[in-house]
Amino acid sequence: MSVNSVNFLPPEIIRKIEYYCSYQERCHNEVILKLHSLAVSKDKIDTILVHLIENNFLNEERFACSFARGKHNIKKWGKIRIENELKQRNISKYNISKALKEISNENYIITFNELAERNWESIRETNVQKKKKKFCDFLLRKGWESHLVFDKAQELEKRWMMGDG
């Protein structure tokens, strides 16, 4: 089905979508949106998706793992934000779970502590309650677990009150 069916599609569309998938990992939703923007009919989209999967241009597990590593290492996102973003892209629970395992617990805690310390130092607020609120809001928006955030806020507040930070 796939090779013969793909032969009936304009070669420039196949080339475009293969390139689109090869220069950056993509999820199925992104590819479908791109095909819609190229005015590909709904019946041909499935054929193209099969072609992309069979030729390893499209792999949702690979996408999820790459997404999780990248967002954690580059944007310093926590697991909650990564999981929510993957859910919005209709990634399966299995692939989300696999992706989150890409982040080692040791690396996760190191990243959290570095980000938290840097953020605490950057907040120029003299009222400790306002400083803590800004600190917690920032880390919770980034998707870090609330118990980590609130424990760290307590620790940093104590240090700050003693004049050590």
PDB file of C-alpha atoms in Angstrom:
ATOM      1  CA  MET A   1       0.000   0.000   0.000  1.00  0.00           C
ATOM      2  CA  SER A   2       2.484   2.647   1.137  1.00  0.00           C
ATOM      3  CA  VAL A   3       5.099   2.679  -1.623  1.00  0.00           C
ATOM      4  CA  ASN A   4       2.584   2.477  -4.469  1.00  0.00           C
ATOM      5  CA  SER A   5       0.204   4.944  -2.798  1.00  0.00           C
ATOM      6  CA  VAL A   6       3.016   7.390  -2.091  1.00  0.00           C
ATOM      7  CA  ASN A   7       4.039   7.243  -5.751  1.00  0.00           C
ATOM      8  CA  PHE A   8       0.708   8.880  -6.672  1.00  0.00           C
ATOM      9  CA  LEU A   9       1.443  11.898  -4.470  1.00  0.00           C
ATOM     10  CA  PRO A  10       3.383  14.910  -5.758  1.00  0.00           C
ATOM     11  CA  PRO A  11       7.084  14.191  -5.109  1.00  0.00           C
ATOM     12  CA  GLU A  12       7.697  17.750  -3.856  1.00  0.00           C
ATOM     13  CA  ILE A  13       5.186  17.206  -1.023  1.00  0.00           C
ATOM     14  CA  ILE A  14       6.881  13.947  -0.024  1.00  0.00           C
ATOM     15  CA  ARG A  15      10.303  15.635  -0.124  1.00  0.00           C
ATOM     16  CA  LYS A  16       9.050  18.633   1.856  1.00  0.00           C
ATOM     17  CA  ILE A  17       7.480  16.556   4.597  1.00  0.00           C
ATOM     18  CA  GLU A  18      10.467  14.174   4.805  1.00  0.00           C
ATOM     19  CA  TYR A  19      12.750  17.194   5.217  1.00  0.00           C
ATOM     20  CA  TYR A  20      10.364  18.688   7.783  1.00  0.00           C
ATOM     21  CA  CYS A  21      10.632  15.469   9.815  1.00  0.00           C
ATOM     22  CA  SER A  22      14.369  14.989   9.342  1.00  0.00           C
ATOM     23  CA  TYR A  23      15.739  18.304  10.580  1.00  0.00           C
ATOM     24  CA  GLN A  24      13.837  18.115  13.883  1.00  0.00           C
ATOM     25  CA  GLU A  25      11.927  15.390  15.707  1.00  0.00           C
ATOM     26  CA  ARG A  26       8.185  15.788  15.153  1.00  0.00           C
ATOM     27  CA  CYS A  27       5.045  14.350  16.682  1.00  0.00           C
ATOM     28  CA  HIS A  28       2.126  13.141  14.569  1.00  0.00           C
ATOM     29  CA  ASN A  29       0.069  16.276  15.326  1.00  0.00           C
ATOM     30  CA  GLU A  30       2.790  18.612  14.022  1.00  0.00           C
ATOM     31  CA  VAL A  31       3.105  16.604  10.808  1.00  0.00           C
ATOM     32  CA  ILE A  32      -0.652  16.558  10.275  1.00  0.00           C
ATOM     33  CA  LEU A  33      -0.815  20.348  10.751  1.00  0.00           C
ATOM     34  CA  LYS A  34       2.042  20.803   8.291  1.00  0.00           C
ATOM     35  CA  LEU A  35       0.297  18.589   5.713  1.00  0.00           C
ATOM     36  CA  HIS A  36      -2.890  20.622   6.146  1.00  0.00           C
ATOM     37  CA  SER A  37      -0.870  23.794   5.510  1.00  0.00           C
ATOM     38  CA  LEU A  38       0.424  22.184   2.292  1.00  0.00           C
ATOM     39  CA  ALA A  39      -3.215  21.591   1.267  1.00  0.00           C
ATOM     40  CA  VAL A  40      -2.929  17.793   1.358  1.00  0.00           C
ATOM     41  CA  SER A  41      -6.321  16.077   1.424  1.00  0.00           C
ATOM     42  CA  LYS A  42      -7.370  14.111   4.517  1.00  0.00           C
ATOM     43  CA  ASP A  43      -7.351  10.777   2.672  1.00  0.00           C
ATOM     44  CA  LYS A  44      -3.732  11.272   1.553  1.00  0.00           C
ATOM     45  CA  ILE A  45      -2.521  12.345   5.008  1.00  0.00           C
ATOM     46  CA  ASP A  46      -2.840   8.791   6.385  1.00  0.00           C
ATOM     47  CA  THR A  47      -0.874   7.407   3.442  1.00  0.00           C
ATOM     48  CA  ILE A  48       1.892   9.932   4.011  1.00  0.00           C
ATOM     49  CA  LEU A  49       1.978   9.216   7.766  1.00  0.00           C
ATOM     50  CA  VAL A  50       2.388   5.482   7.060  1.00  0.00           C
ATOM     51  CA  HIS A  51       5.213   6.279   4.623  1.00  0.00           C
ATOM     52  CA  LEU A  52       6.962   8.504   7.197  1.00  0.00           C
ATOM     53  CA  ILE A  53       6.673   5.897   9.948  1.00  0.00           C
ATOM     54  CA  GLU A  54       7.830   3.012   7.721  1.00  0.00           C
ATOM     55  CA  ASN A  55      10.854   5.031   6.602  1.00  0.00           C
ATOM     56  CA  ASN A  56      11.690   6.141  10.160  1.00  0.00           C
ATOM     57  CA  PHE A  57      11.063   9.848   9.549  1.00  0.00           C
ATOM     58  CA  LEU A  58       8.357   9.818  12.202  1.00  0.00           C
ATOM     59  CA  ASN A  59       8.678   8.040  15.537  1.00  0.00           C
ATOM     60  CA  GLU A  60       6.579   9.244  18.456  1.00  0.00           C
ATOM     61  CA  GLU A  61       8.682   7.506  21.128  1.00  0.00           C
ATOM     62  CA  ARG A  62      11.846   9.085  19.742  1.00  0.00           C
ATOM     63  CA  PHE A  63      10.075  12.462  19.619  1.00  0.00           C
ATOM     64  CA  ALA A  64       8.905  12.208  23.232  1.00  0.00           C
ATOM     65  CA  CYS A  65      12.355  11.250  24.534  1.00  0.00           C
ATOM     66  CA  SER A  66      14.061  14.006  22.574  1.00  0.00           C
ATOM     67  CA  PHE A  67      11.443  16.541  23.700  1.00  0.00           C
ATOM     68  CA  ALA A  68      11.854  15.604  27.384  1.00  0.00           C
ATOM     69  CA  ARG A  69      15.663  15.757  27.293  1.00  0.00           C
ATOM     70  CA  GLY A  70      15.700  19.036  25.410  1.00  0.00           C
ATOM     71  CA  LYS A  71      13.116  20.867  27.502  1.00  0.00           C
ATOM     72  CA  HIS A  72      14.770  19.712  30.726  1.00  0.00           C
ATOM     73  CA  ASN A  73      18.361  20.429  29.713  1.00  0.00           C
ATOM     74  CA  ILE A  74      17.789  23.656  27.777  1.00  0.00           C
ATOM     75  CA  LYS A  75      14.668  25.279  29.230  1.00  0.00           C
ATOM     76  CA  LYS A  76      15.082  23.736  32.703  1.00  0.00           C
ATOM     77  CA  TRP A  77      11.517  22.424  32.780  1.00  0.00           C
ATOM     78  CA  GLY A  78      10.348  20.048  35.484  1.00  0.00           C
ATOM     79  CA  LYS A  79       8.615  16.738  34.835  1.00  0.00           C
ATOM     80  CA  ILE A  80       5.107  18.115  35.387  1.00  0.00           C
ATOM     81  CA  ARG A  81       5.469  20.697  32.611  1.00  0.00           C
ATOM     82  CA  ILE A  82       7.110  18.187  30.263  1.00  0.00           C
ATOM     83  CA  GLU A  83       4.344  15.653  30.888  1.00  0.00           C
ATOM     84  CA  ASN A  84       1.604  18.252  30.333  1.00  0.00           C
ATOM     85  CA  GLU A  85       3.204  19.497  27.112  1.00  0.00           C
ATOM     86  CA  LEU A  86       3.477  15.935  25.786  1.00  0.00           C
ATOM     87  CA  LYS A  87      -0.168  15.256  26.710  1.00  0.00           C
ATOM     88  CA  GLN A  88      -1.197  18.350  24.741  1.00  0.00           C
ATOM     89  CA  ARG A  89       0.537  16.791  21.735  1.00  0.00           C
ATOM     90  CA  ASN A  90      -1.493  13.570  22.189  1.00  0.00           C
ATOM     91  CA  ILE A  91       1.539  11.479  23.104  1.00  0.00           C
ATOM     92  CA  SER A  92       0.627   8.132  24.694  1.00  0.00           C
ATOM     93  CA  LYS A  93       1.097   7.494  28.425  1.00  0.00           C
ATOM     94  CA  TYR A  94       3.618   4.797  27.559  1.00  0.00           C
ATOM     95  CA  ASN A  95       5.764   7.207  25.527  1.00  0.00           C
ATOM     96  CA  ILE A  96       5.459   9.942  28.174  1.00  0.00           C
ATOM     97  CA  SER A  97       6.619   7.514  30.843  1.00  0.00           C
ATOM     98  CA  LYS A  98       9.517   6.376  28.663  1.00  0.00           C
ATOM     99  CA  ALA A  99      10.466  10.014  27.943  1.00  0.00           C
ATOM    100  CA  LEU A 100      10.531  11.006  31.614  1.00  0.00           C
ATOM    101  CA  LYS A 101      12.904   8.112  32.324  1.00  0.00           C
ATOM    102  CA  GLU A 102      15.385   9.852  29.994  1.00  0.00           C
ATOM    103  CA  ILE A 103      16.049  12.327  32.814  1.00  0.00           C
ATOM    104  CA  SER A 104      18.133  10.775  35.591  1.00  0.00           C
ATOM    105  CA  ASN A 105      17.012  11.527  39.146  1.00  0.00           C
ATOM    106  CA  GLU A 106      20.479  12.812  39.992  1.00  0.00           C
ATOM    107  CA  ASN A 107      20.539  15.218  37.024  1.00  0.00           C
ATOM    108  CA  TYR A 108      16.964  16.271  37.802  1.00  0.00           C
ATOM    109  CA  ILE A 109      17.782  17.311  41.379  1.00  0.00           C
ATOM    110  CA  ILE A 110      21.048  19.019  40.360  1.00  0.00           C
ATOM    111  CA  THR A 111      19.211  21.035  37.696  1.00  0.00           C
ATOM    112  CA  PHE A 112      16.441  21.926  40.140  1.00  0.00           C
ATOM    113  CA  ASN A 113      18.860  23.121  42.824  1.00  0.00           C
ATOM    114  CA  GLU A 114      20.940  25.201  40.385  1.00  0.00           C
ATOM    115  CA  LEU A 115      17.816  26.814  38.894  1.00  0.00           C
ATOM    116  CA  ALA A 116      16.277  27.446  42.323  1.00  0.00           C
ATOM    117  CA  GLU A 117      19.440  29.034  43.778  1.00  0.00           C
ATOM    118  CA  ARG A 118      19.924  31.235  40.706  1.00  0.00           C
ATOM    119  CA  ASN A 119      16.295  32.335  40.728  1.00  0.00           C
ATOM    120  CA  TRP A 120      16.307  33.096  44.470  1.00  0.00           C
ATOM    121  CA  GLU A 121      19.404  35.270  44.055  1.00  0.00           C
ATOM    122  CA  SER A 122      17.903  37.123  41.083  1.00  0.00           C
ATOM    123  CA  ILE A 123      14.745  38.221  42.921  1.00  0.00           C
ATOM    124  CA  ARG A 124      15.343  41.747  44.233  1.00  0.00           C
ATOM    125  CA  GLU A 125      12.616  41.820  46.856  1.00  0.00           C
ATOM    126  CA  THR A 126      13.070  42.888  50.468  1.00  0.00           C
ATOM    127  CA  ASN A 127       9.785  41.407  51.747  1.00  0.00           C
ATOM    128  CA  VAL A 128      10.508  37.718  52.360  1.00  0.00           C
ATOM    129  CA  GLN A 129       6.899  36.618  51.730  1.00  0.00           C
ATOM    130  CA  LYS A 130       6.790  38.400  48.359  1.00  0.00           C
ATOM    131  CA  LYS A 131      10.204  36.968  47.482  1.00  0.00           C
ATOM    132  CA  LYS A 132       9.032  33.431  48.339  1.00  0.00           C
ATOM    133  CA  LYS A 133       5.847  33.883  46.287  1.00  0.00           C
ATOM    134  CA  LYS A 134       7.784  35.043  43.206  1.00  0.00           C
ATOM    135  CA  PHE A 135      10.235  32.183  43.694  1.00  0.00           C
ATOM    136  CA  CYS A 136       7.524  29.525  44.039  1.00  0.00           C
ATOM    137  CA  ASP A 137       5.433  30.896  41.164  1.00  0.00           C
ATOM    138  CA  PHE A 138       8.455  30.800  38.838  1.00  0.00           C
ATOM    139  CA  LEU A 139       9.380  27.190  39.637  1.00  0.00           C
ATOM    140  CA  LEU A 140       5.795  25.927  39.595  1.00  0.00           C
ATOM    141  CA  ARG A 141       5.287  27.534  36.151  1.00  0.00           C
ATOM    142  CA  LYS A 142       8.375  25.654  34.981  1.00  0.00           C
ATOM    143  CA  GLY A 143       6.696  22.417  36.065  1.00  0.00           C
ATOM    144  CA  TRP A 144       8.663  21.473  39.163  1.00  0.00           C
ATOM    145  CA  GLU A 145       6.921  19.412  41.836  1.00  0.00           C
ATOM    146  CA  SER A 146       5.392  21.503  44.610  1.00  0.00           C
ATOM    147  CA  HIS A 147       7.073  19.563  47.440  1.00  0.00           C
ATOM    148  CA  LEU A 148      10.509  20.297  45.923  1.00  0.00           C
ATOM    149  CA  VAL A 149       9.628  23.965  45.411  1.00  0.00           C
ATOM    150  CA  PHE A 150       8.196  24.583  48.884  1.00  0.00           C
ATOM    151  CA  ASP A 151      10.979  22.674  50.673  1.00  0.00           C
ATOM    152  CA  LYS A 152      13.606  24.678  48.765  1.00  0.00           C
ATOM    153  CA  ALA A 153      11.768  27.940  49.513  1.00  0.00           C
ATOM    154  CA  GLN A 154      11.870  27.124  53.242  1.00  0.00           C
ATOM    155  CA  GLU A 155      15.578  26.286  53.068  1.00  0.00           C
ATOM    156  CA  LEU A 156      16.472  29.461  51.170  1.00  0.00           C
ATOM    157  CA  GLU A 157      14.288  31.639  53.401  1.00  0.00           C
ATOM    158  CA  LYS A 158      16.101  30.346  56.497  1.00  0.00           C
ATOM    159  CA  ARG A 159      19.498  31.056  54.906  1.00  0.00           C
ATOM    160  CA  TRP A 160      18.333  34.506  53.796  1.00  0.00           C
ATOM    161  CA  MET A 161      17.011  35.375  57.264  1.00  0.00           C
ATOM    162  CA  MET A 162      20.371  34.349  58.770  1.00  0.00           C
ATOM    163  CA  GLY A 163      22.143  36.574  56.259  1.00  0.00           C
ATOM    164  CA  ASP A 164      23.753  33.765  54.236  1.00  0.00           C
ATOM    165  CA  GLY A 165      21.960  34.329  50.972  1.00  0.00           C
TER     166      GLY A 165
END
